[in-house]
Structure formats: C-alpha cells, structure tokens
Amino acid sequence: MTTHETDRESTPKTRKRRSSRTGRATMADVAGRAGVSAITVSRAFKRPELVAPELRERILAEAQAMGYVPNQAASALASARSMTVAVLIPSMTNTVFVETLAGIHEILHPRGYQILIGVSHYSPVEEERLLRTYLQFQPDGILLTGNDHTAATRTYLTALSRPTVHMMELLDDPGCYSVGCSQVEGGRLMTRHLLERGYRRIGFAAVQLDPRTLSRLEGYRQALQEAGLYDPARVWRREEPSSLSLGAAMLDRMIDEDTDCDAVFFCNDDLAQGALFQCQRRGIRVPERLAICGFNDLAASAWTTPTLTTVATPRYAIGRQSAAMLLDLIEGREPTKRRMDLGLTFIPRDST
C-alpha cells in the first residue's frame, strides 16, 4: 500500500449515489465526478497528506465546481473528531502572537485542522468566556497562552480532559504540557548585560502587567539584588497595553521626575522604540546619557537610531512546536517532553 491515494481509483466500483435532501452536492456526488471512492474524497479534505497532490487537486476542483462543502457536524459525529483546535491568545495586534499563530497554522493546516481563534485582551475572565463558547464546538484540542486562568477555566480543562498545550510560559504542574521560554531568565539576561556594560542605576518600565511582563520584572529584580543594586523606586508600572506612544510618555515621566537612571529596560520593544524616538525629540543622547533596551526583537528594532538592544523570543517556533505537541496528544501519542524550553537569544545593538 502506498503512502498516497493515486489515480488507481479512477474506475471505482459502481454504486448508487443518494442525492442530498436539500439538493446540495454530497461526498458521493463528488466521488462520482472525480472517479474515486467517497473515502478518498474524505481523506482529500481531512488528511490531505495521504492523497497524491494531483488527485487531491482534481477532487477539490470537482468539489468547487459542484459547490460541495464538507459537513463537519456529521463528520464529527461519525469520527468523534471535529477537526478543529481552539487557540486562545491575548492580542491580535501584537506581532509576537501573530507570528505564533503563523507557526500553529503551518503545522495544523496540512493535517486538515481548522483553527478557532479567540482573543482574550489579557483578561482571564474573557479567556474563560471564550473557552466556554468554543468548547460547545467540541474542539479536538486547545492551545492556551500562559497559565493565568480563572478557577472556572481550570475546572473546564480538568473535567473535560481535552488535550491542551500551554504556550509561551513553561509549567511544572503535574499533567501539564507547555512550550515556551523562561521569561524570568530573559529579564536576568538583559539586566546582567547592562551591569556588564557598567550601568548601575537601571530602571524597568512594565506595562499590561500580564504574567510574562511580571516574570521579566522578576528576572530584572533578581539580577540587581544579586549585585546589591535593586531600588524599587526605579520601577515604573502602567496597566495600559504596550505601544510606541506609551513608551514615549513613560520616557517623559522618567525625565520630568528627574530620575537618576543611567539605563532603562523596557518590557517590550515597541515601548523601547517609542522611548528612543522621544529621546531624539528631547535631545537625549542614547546610550551616552541614557541606555535603552527592550524585549521580543520586533522587526523595526534593527532599524531604529540607534539600533535597539533586545532579547529575541522564538514565538514562531513556539507556535509550531505547540501545535506538534497537541497533535501528538490528539492522536494518542505521549510527547517526548511535557515541558519544552526553546530558549532565548540576546541581541546586543547600539542602544546600550
């Protein structure tokens, strides 16, 4: 038996095809037009990797010409699979999560899975509402961002035993599966770099105050405490979403308060970029007067003036590996690792 279905099915056994009561084209209709079995049509939609590319293109062309759309509800009842995966992320405007979704799509789409995307806007309560809604569609698996969940969300995940993988953060909880990197280590990595460069009055700008930001803050605090230089007065917190304009506003506040900082670690690159632009407007030389660094290595950070020192996170790889781990769980295989640390990359540039 070959890996792919091929044209050997071009002369299938003759069978009587039943038309849909609604007048819509059925899978049997498409099979008859394409000269294959209904099983091959089903595979072309659900498991395209098992069907030869030329044959699948012919099946899809016939299906399109006939206006055929697979009945996912009936398919789910027959196979106990919905061929959907719920993916809950905190933002669609943050490049980090857009790239994570791209990695997820690259793994799941060729396997015939559709993604139900929910955006929680960094709210555990909204995440709970989204999860409750998507569970009604019986997804085969769930991809969640982080571990900041309500008690109800944790109950849903435990009671329903739906295959679940947590993205971005690394979890040590028994029975949990996670793919990500250490946000605490990222905070330590950047702060130690600044210390090695000779900076001693290092500030931290935190926004959104989600668990990943707070973990970077913890890494920053640990590194400065080890050096005997931590001062909580040099930490600025805002609950608003990260943005260029907020970074500029926070820079203004630091300067107007006559802060003694010689370096500032911004929790996200867009904040740091906004601060760099504001430094140019105010005539503050970077890094001579004030060193500035960020986190996540957004594309523009390599093109600011000066270029921005940052930490690169493997968000695309996190999406791919999380989806691959989830597929293992859906298909009854135990992943090689329950906790997959994809690491971080320090990017030194001219702003420090």
Protein backbone atom coordinates (compact mmCIF):
# COMPACT_ATOMS: atom_id res chain seq x y z
CA MET A 1 0.00 0.00 0.00
CA THR A 2 1.47 3.36 -1.00
CA THR A 3 1.57 6.47 1.17
CA HIS A 4 -0.77 8.43 -1.08
CA GLU A 5 -4.05 7.62 -2.76
CA THR A 6 -3.40 7.75 -6.53
CA ASP A 7 -5.27 7.51 -9.81
CA ARG A 8 -5.73 3.75 -9.30
CA GLU A 9 -9.22 4.71 -8.05
CA SER A 10 -10.18 6.25 -11.38
CA THR A 11 -12.52 3.30 -12.04
CA PRO A 12 -14.28 2.69 -8.72
CA LYS A 13 -16.99 0.16 -8.18
CA THR A 14 -20.32 1.40 -9.43
CA ARG A 15 -22.63 2.34 -6.62
CA LYS A 16 -25.89 4.18 -6.40
CA ARG A 17 -25.38 7.70 -5.11
CA ARG A 18 -28.03 9.26 -2.93
CA SER A 19 -28.70 12.92 -3.50
CA SER A 20 -28.95 15.24 -0.54
CA ARG A 21 -32.49 16.02 0.58
CA THR A 22 -31.52 19.66 0.48
CA GLY A 23 -30.40 19.45 -3.13
CA ARG A 24 -26.80 20.10 -2.13
CA ALA A 25 -23.94 18.10 -3.56
CA THR A 26 -22.85 15.18 -1.40
CA MET A 27 -19.50 13.49 -0.89
CA ALA A 28 -20.77 10.62 -3.04
CA ASP A 29 -21.59 13.10 -5.84
CA VAL A 30 -18.04 14.46 -5.76
CA ALA A 31 -16.60 10.95 -5.69
CA GLY A 32 -18.62 10.02 -8.79
CA ARG A 33 -17.50 13.11 -10.70
CA ALA A 34 -13.85 12.67 -9.69
CA GLY A 35 -13.85 8.92 -10.33
CA VAL A 36 -12.73 7.95 -6.84
CA SER A 37 -14.24 6.49 -3.70
CA ALA A 38 -16.03 8.55 -1.06
CA ILE A 39 -13.27 7.56 1.37
CA THR A 40 -10.68 9.21 -0.87
CA VAL A 41 -12.78 12.37 -1.06
CA SER A 42 -12.97 12.38 2.73
CA ARG A 43 -9.19 11.99 3.00
CA ALA A 44 -8.61 14.79 0.50
CA PHE A 45 -10.34 17.17 2.91
CA LYS A 46 -9.34 15.72 6.28
CA ARG A 47 -5.96 14.07 5.72
CA PRO A 48 -4.57 15.71 2.56
CA GLU A 49 -1.08 14.34 3.23
CA LEU A 50 -2.45 10.84 2.48
CA VAL A 51 -3.67 11.78 -1.01
CA ALA A 52 -1.43 12.34 -4.04
CA PRO A 53 -1.29 16.09 -4.85
CA GLU A 54 -2.60 15.70 -8.42
CA LEU A 55 -5.52 13.59 -7.27
CA ARG A 56 -6.37 15.92 -4.43
CA GLU A 57 -6.37 18.90 -6.81
CA ARG A 58 -8.80 17.06 -9.08
CA ILE A 59 -11.10 16.24 -6.17
CA LEU A 60 -11.04 19.81 -4.88
CA ALA A 61 -11.70 21.17 -8.36
CA GLU A 62 -14.75 18.92 -8.76
CA ALA A 63 -15.97 19.83 -5.27
CA GLN A 64 -15.68 23.51 -6.03
CA ALA A 65 -17.45 23.17 -9.34
CA MET A 66 -20.33 21.37 -7.63
CA GLY A 67 -20.45 23.75 -4.66
CA TYR A 68 -19.70 20.92 -2.24
CA VAL A 69 -18.75 21.80 1.35
CA PRO A 70 -17.96 19.02 3.87
CA ASN A 71 -20.50 18.59 6.64
CA GLN A 72 -18.24 18.97 9.66
CA ALA A 73 -21.01 18.30 12.15
CA ALA A 74 -21.85 14.94 10.58
CA SER A 75 -18.17 14.13 10.21
CA ALA A 76 -17.53 14.86 13.87
CA LEU A 77 -20.37 12.56 14.92
CA ALA A 78 -19.09 9.78 12.71
CA SER A 79 -15.41 10.03 13.63
CA ALA A 80 -15.54 11.56 17.12
CA ARG A 81 -13.30 14.27 15.67
CA SER A 82 -14.32 17.86 14.93
CA MET A 83 -11.04 18.64 13.10
CA THR A 84 -10.91 21.97 14.95
CA VAL A 85 -8.46 23.36 17.50
CA ALA A 86 -9.26 26.27 19.82
CA VAL A 87 -6.38 28.77 20.08
CA LEU A 88 -6.67 31.48 22.72
CA ILE A 89 -4.22 34.38 22.58
CA PRO A 90 -4.18 37.73 24.40
CA SER A 91 -3.79 40.02 21.36
CA MET A 92 -4.10 40.13 17.57
CA THR A 93 -2.24 43.45 17.27
CA ASN A 94 0.92 42.21 18.99
CA THR A 95 3.34 40.82 16.37
CA VAL A 96 4.51 38.20 18.85
CA PHE A 97 1.17 36.40 18.80
CA VAL A 98 0.59 36.89 15.08
CA GLU A 99 3.86 35.03 14.44
CA THR A 100 2.84 32.34 16.94
CA LEU A 101 -0.41 31.83 15.01
CA ALA A 102 1.57 31.52 11.77
CA GLY A 103 3.60 28.68 13.29
CA ILE A 104 0.45 26.95 14.52
CA HIS A 105 -1.22 27.24 11.12
CA GLU A 106 1.81 25.78 9.34
CA ILE A 107 1.52 22.57 11.37
CA LEU A 108 -2.25 22.16 11.68
CA HIS A 109 -3.48 23.27 8.25
CA PRO A 110 -1.80 20.46 6.23
CA ARG A 111 -3.41 17.97 8.62
CA GLY A 112 -6.87 19.31 7.81
CA TYR A 113 -7.48 21.17 11.08
CA GLN A 114 -9.29 24.48 11.30
CA ILE A 115 -8.29 26.98 13.98
CA LEU A 116 -10.84 28.71 16.19
CA ILE A 117 -9.03 31.88 17.29
CA GLY A 118 -10.09 33.70 20.44
CA VAL A 119 -8.57 36.97 21.70
CA SER A 120 -8.73 37.50 25.46
CA HIS A 121 -7.25 41.02 25.58
CA TYR A 122 -5.11 39.87 28.52
CA SER A 123 -8.22 39.16 30.60
CA PRO A 124 -8.54 35.75 32.33
CA VAL A 125 -12.30 36.38 32.61
CA GLU A 126 -12.59 36.93 28.85
CA GLU A 127 -10.45 33.84 28.26
CA GLU A 128 -12.92 31.84 30.38
CA ARG A 129 -15.86 33.14 28.32
CA LEU A 130 -14.12 32.29 25.06
CA LEU A 131 -13.20 28.81 26.24
CA ARG A 132 -16.77 28.11 27.38
CA THR A 133 -18.04 29.20 23.94
CA TYR A 134 -15.51 27.20 21.93
CA LEU A 135 -15.99 24.03 23.97
CA GLN A 136 -19.52 23.91 22.55
CA PHE A 137 -17.91 23.18 19.16
CA GLN A 138 -16.12 20.13 20.62
CA PRO A 139 -12.58 21.09 19.54
CA ASP A 140 -10.16 18.18 19.34
CA GLY A 141 -7.58 20.19 21.29
CA ILE A 142 -6.82 23.52 22.92
CA LEU A 143 -3.83 25.85 22.76
CA LEU A 144 -3.70 28.43 25.57
CA THR A 145 -1.35 31.34 26.16
CA GLY A 146 0.32 31.25 29.56
CA ASN A 147 -1.14 29.94 32.79
CA ASP A 148 -3.09 32.92 34.16
CA HIS A 149 -6.51 31.24 34.25
CA THR A 150 -9.66 31.63 36.33
CA ALA A 151 -10.74 28.81 38.61
CA ALA A 152 -13.60 28.03 36.20
CA THR A 153 -11.18 27.71 33.26
CA ARG A 154 -9.04 25.26 35.23
CA THR A 155 -12.16 23.27 36.08
CA TYR A 156 -13.20 23.08 32.42
CA LEU A 157 -9.76 21.88 31.38
CA THR A 158 -9.64 19.25 34.11
CA ALA A 159 -13.21 17.99 33.86
CA LEU A 160 -13.35 17.71 30.07
CA SER A 161 -9.90 16.13 29.67
CA ARG A 162 -9.44 17.86 26.33
CA PRO A 163 -5.83 17.69 25.00
CA THR A 164 -4.30 21.04 25.98
CA VAL A 165 -0.91 22.70 25.50
CA HIS A 166 0.13 25.96 27.16
CA MET A 167 2.22 28.33 25.04
CA MET A 168 4.85 30.96 25.92
CA GLU A 169 5.31 30.04 29.59
CA LEU A 170 6.97 26.92 30.99
CA LEU A 171 4.88 24.99 33.50
CA ASP A 172 5.96 22.45 36.09
CA ASP A 173 2.43 21.46 37.12
CA PRO A 174 1.81 17.68 37.04
CA GLY A 175 -0.04 16.64 33.90
CA CYS A 176 0.51 19.98 32.11
CA TYR A 177 2.10 20.31 28.69
CA SER A 178 3.88 23.55 27.78
CA VAL A 179 6.13 25.04 25.12
CA GLY A 180 7.89 28.35 25.62
CA CYS A 181 10.89 30.06 27.15
CA SER A 182 11.86 31.40 30.56
CA GLN A 183 10.65 34.99 30.87
CA VAL A 184 12.47 35.27 34.20
CA GLU A 185 15.72 34.23 32.54
CA GLY A 186 15.09 36.83 29.82
CA GLY A 187 14.85 39.54 32.47
CA ARG A 188 18.06 38.35 34.12
CA LEU A 189 19.84 38.10 30.77
CA MET A 190 19.15 41.70 29.81
CA THR A 191 19.88 43.13 33.26
CA ARG A 192 23.19 41.31 33.53
CA HIS A 193 24.17 42.71 30.14
CA LEU A 194 23.54 46.23 31.39
CA LEU A 195 25.55 45.54 34.54
CA GLU A 196 28.42 44.19 32.46
CA ARG A 197 28.33 47.38 30.36
CA GLY A 198 28.88 49.38 33.54
CA TYR A 199 25.36 50.68 34.20
CA ARG A 200 24.41 50.81 37.87
CA ARG A 201 21.15 52.80 38.08
CA ILE A 202 18.95 50.60 35.93
CA GLY A 203 15.21 51.20 35.67
CA PHE A 204 12.42 48.92 34.47
CA ALA A 205 9.26 50.00 32.60
CA ALA A 206 6.40 47.49 32.88
CA VAL A 207 3.03 47.72 31.09
CA GLN A 208 -0.02 45.47 30.73
CA LEU A 209 1.28 43.67 33.83
CA ASP A 210 0.49 40.26 32.39
CA PRO A 211 2.37 37.24 33.82
CA ARG A 212 5.11 37.38 31.18
CA THR A 213 5.87 41.04 31.88
CA LEU A 214 5.90 40.39 35.61
CA SER A 215 8.26 37.45 35.10
CA ARG A 216 10.71 39.69 33.21
CA LEU A 217 10.44 42.16 36.07
CA GLU A 218 11.27 39.35 38.50
CA GLY A 219 14.37 38.43 36.49
CA TYR A 220 15.44 42.09 36.49
CA ARG A 221 14.91 42.29 40.27
CA GLN A 222 16.87 39.10 40.93
CA ALA A 223 19.88 40.24 38.88
CA LEU A 224 20.03 43.64 40.61
CA GLN A 225 19.57 42.12 44.07
CA GLU A 226 22.49 39.81 43.39
CA ALA A 227 24.55 42.90 42.53
CA GLY A 228 23.23 44.81 45.56
CA LEU A 229 21.73 47.50 43.31
CA TYR A 230 17.96 46.92 43.31
CA ASP A 231 15.86 50.02 44.01
CA PRO A 232 12.04 49.65 43.71
CA ALA A 233 11.78 53.40 43.08
CA ARG A 234 13.28 52.76 39.63
CA VAL A 235 10.38 50.54 38.56
CA TRP A 236 7.53 52.19 36.61
CA ARG A 237 4.25 50.32 36.10
CA ARG A 238 1.31 51.06 33.81
CA GLU A 239 -1.68 48.79 33.11
CA GLU A 240 -2.29 50.05 29.56
CA PRO A 241 -1.37 47.94 26.50
CA SER A 242 2.16 48.30 25.18
CA SER A 243 2.62 50.89 22.39
CA LEU A 244 5.04 53.40 20.90
CA SER A 245 3.11 56.33 22.35
CA LEU A 246 3.09 54.83 25.85
CA GLY A 247 6.85 54.29 25.64
CA ALA A 248 7.32 57.96 24.77
CA ALA A 249 5.02 59.01 27.62
CA MET A 250 6.89 56.85 30.13
CA LEU A 251 10.21 58.31 28.99
CA ASP A 252 8.81 61.80 29.52
CA ARG A 253 7.68 60.88 33.03
CA MET A 254 11.09 59.50 33.94
CA ILE A 255 12.85 62.63 32.74
CA ASP A 256 10.31 65.02 34.28
CA GLU A 257 10.67 63.25 37.64
CA ASP A 258 14.41 63.88 37.38
CA THR A 259 15.20 60.19 37.66
CA ASP A 260 18.84 59.24 38.19
CA CYS A 261 18.64 56.21 35.86
CA ASP A 262 21.54 55.63 33.51
CA ALA A 263 19.70 52.77 31.73
CA VAL A 264 16.07 51.66 31.32
CA PHE A 265 14.89 48.14 30.48
CA PHE A 266 11.51 48.41 28.72
CA CYS A 267 9.43 45.22 28.95
CA ASN A 268 8.54 45.31 25.22
CA ASP A 269 10.30 46.54 22.09
CA ASP A 270 7.52 48.89 20.99
CA LEU A 271 7.79 50.72 24.32
CA ALA A 272 11.54 50.98 23.91
CA GLN A 273 11.16 52.23 20.34
CA GLY A 274 8.79 54.96 21.50
CA ALA A 275 11.29 55.96 24.18
CA LEU A 276 14.09 56.15 21.58
CA PHE A 277 12.00 58.42 19.35
CA GLN A 278 11.21 60.66 22.33
CA CYS A 279 14.88 60.84 23.27
CA GLN A 280 15.61 62.16 19.78
CA ARG A 281 12.91 64.83 20.18
CA ARG A 282 14.27 65.89 23.57
CA GLY A 283 17.92 65.83 22.55
CA ILE A 284 18.82 62.98 24.94
CA ARG A 285 21.79 61.06 23.61
CA VAL A 286 21.44 57.25 23.61
CA PRO A 287 23.36 55.46 25.01
CA GLU A 288 25.71 58.22 26.24
CA ARG A 289 23.14 59.89 28.53
CA LEU A 290 20.67 57.02 28.83
CA ALA A 291 20.87 53.40 27.65
CA ILE A 292 17.61 51.88 26.41
CA CYS A 293 16.75 48.25 25.73
CA GLY A 294 13.64 46.20 25.02
CA PHE A 295 12.33 42.67 24.73
CA ASN A 296 10.97 40.45 21.90
CA ASP A 297 13.12 41.72 18.98
CA LEU A 298 10.39 43.22 16.80
CA ALA A 299 11.38 43.81 13.17
CA ALA A 300 11.79 47.60 13.48
CA SER A 301 14.25 47.28 16.36
CA ALA A 302 17.08 46.55 13.93
CA TRP A 303 16.35 49.85 12.12
CA THR A 304 15.87 52.41 14.88
CA THR A 305 18.52 55.07 15.52
CA PRO A 306 20.41 53.83 17.40
CA THR A 307 19.52 50.20 16.81
CA LEU A 308 17.81 48.62 19.81
CA THR A 309 19.38 46.07 22.15
CA THR A 310 16.80 43.39 22.89
CA VAL A 311 16.06 39.71 23.57
CA ALA A 312 14.58 37.60 20.78
CA THR A 313 11.80 35.18 21.67
CA PRO A 314 11.12 32.11 19.47
CA ARG A 315 7.40 32.81 19.03
CA TYR A 316 7.09 31.23 15.55
CA ALA A 317 8.86 28.09 16.79
CA ILE A 318 6.66 28.10 19.89
CA GLY A 319 3.59 28.02 17.64
CA ARG A 320 4.95 25.14 15.56
CA GLN A 321 6.13 23.05 18.49
CA SER A 322 2.94 23.66 20.50
CA ALA A 323 0.81 22.53 17.56
CA ALA A 324 3.00 19.46 17.00
CA MET A 325 2.77 18.54 20.69
CA LEU A 326 -1.01 18.96 20.59
CA LEU A 327 -1.27 16.69 17.53
CA ASP A 328 0.61 14.00 19.44
CA LEU A 329 -1.87 14.26 22.30
CA ILE A 330 -4.90 14.26 19.98
CA GLU A 331 -3.63 11.15 18.19
CA GLY A 332 -2.89 9.30 21.43
CA ARG A 333 0.89 9.65 21.48
CA GLU A 334 2.81 10.84 24.51
CA PRO A 335 5.08 13.79 23.54
CA THR A 336 8.79 13.26 24.07
CA LYS A 337 8.74 16.18 26.52
CA ARG A 338 5.95 17.66 28.64
CA ARG A 339 7.87 20.92 29.10
CA MET A 340 9.74 22.20 26.03
CA ASP A 341 12.08 25.16 26.61
CA LEU A 342 13.00 26.73 23.26
CA GLY A 343 15.35 29.27 24.82
CA LEU A 344 16.05 32.95 24.17
CA THR A 345 18.57 34.85 22.05
CA PHE A 346 20.27 38.01 23.32
CA ILE A 347 20.63 40.69 20.59
CA PRO A 348 23.20 43.36 21.55
CA ARG A 349 22.91 46.55 19.49
CA ASP A 350 23.87 50.22 19.70
CA SER A 351 21.32 51.50 22.25
CA THR A 352 23.34 50.11 25.19
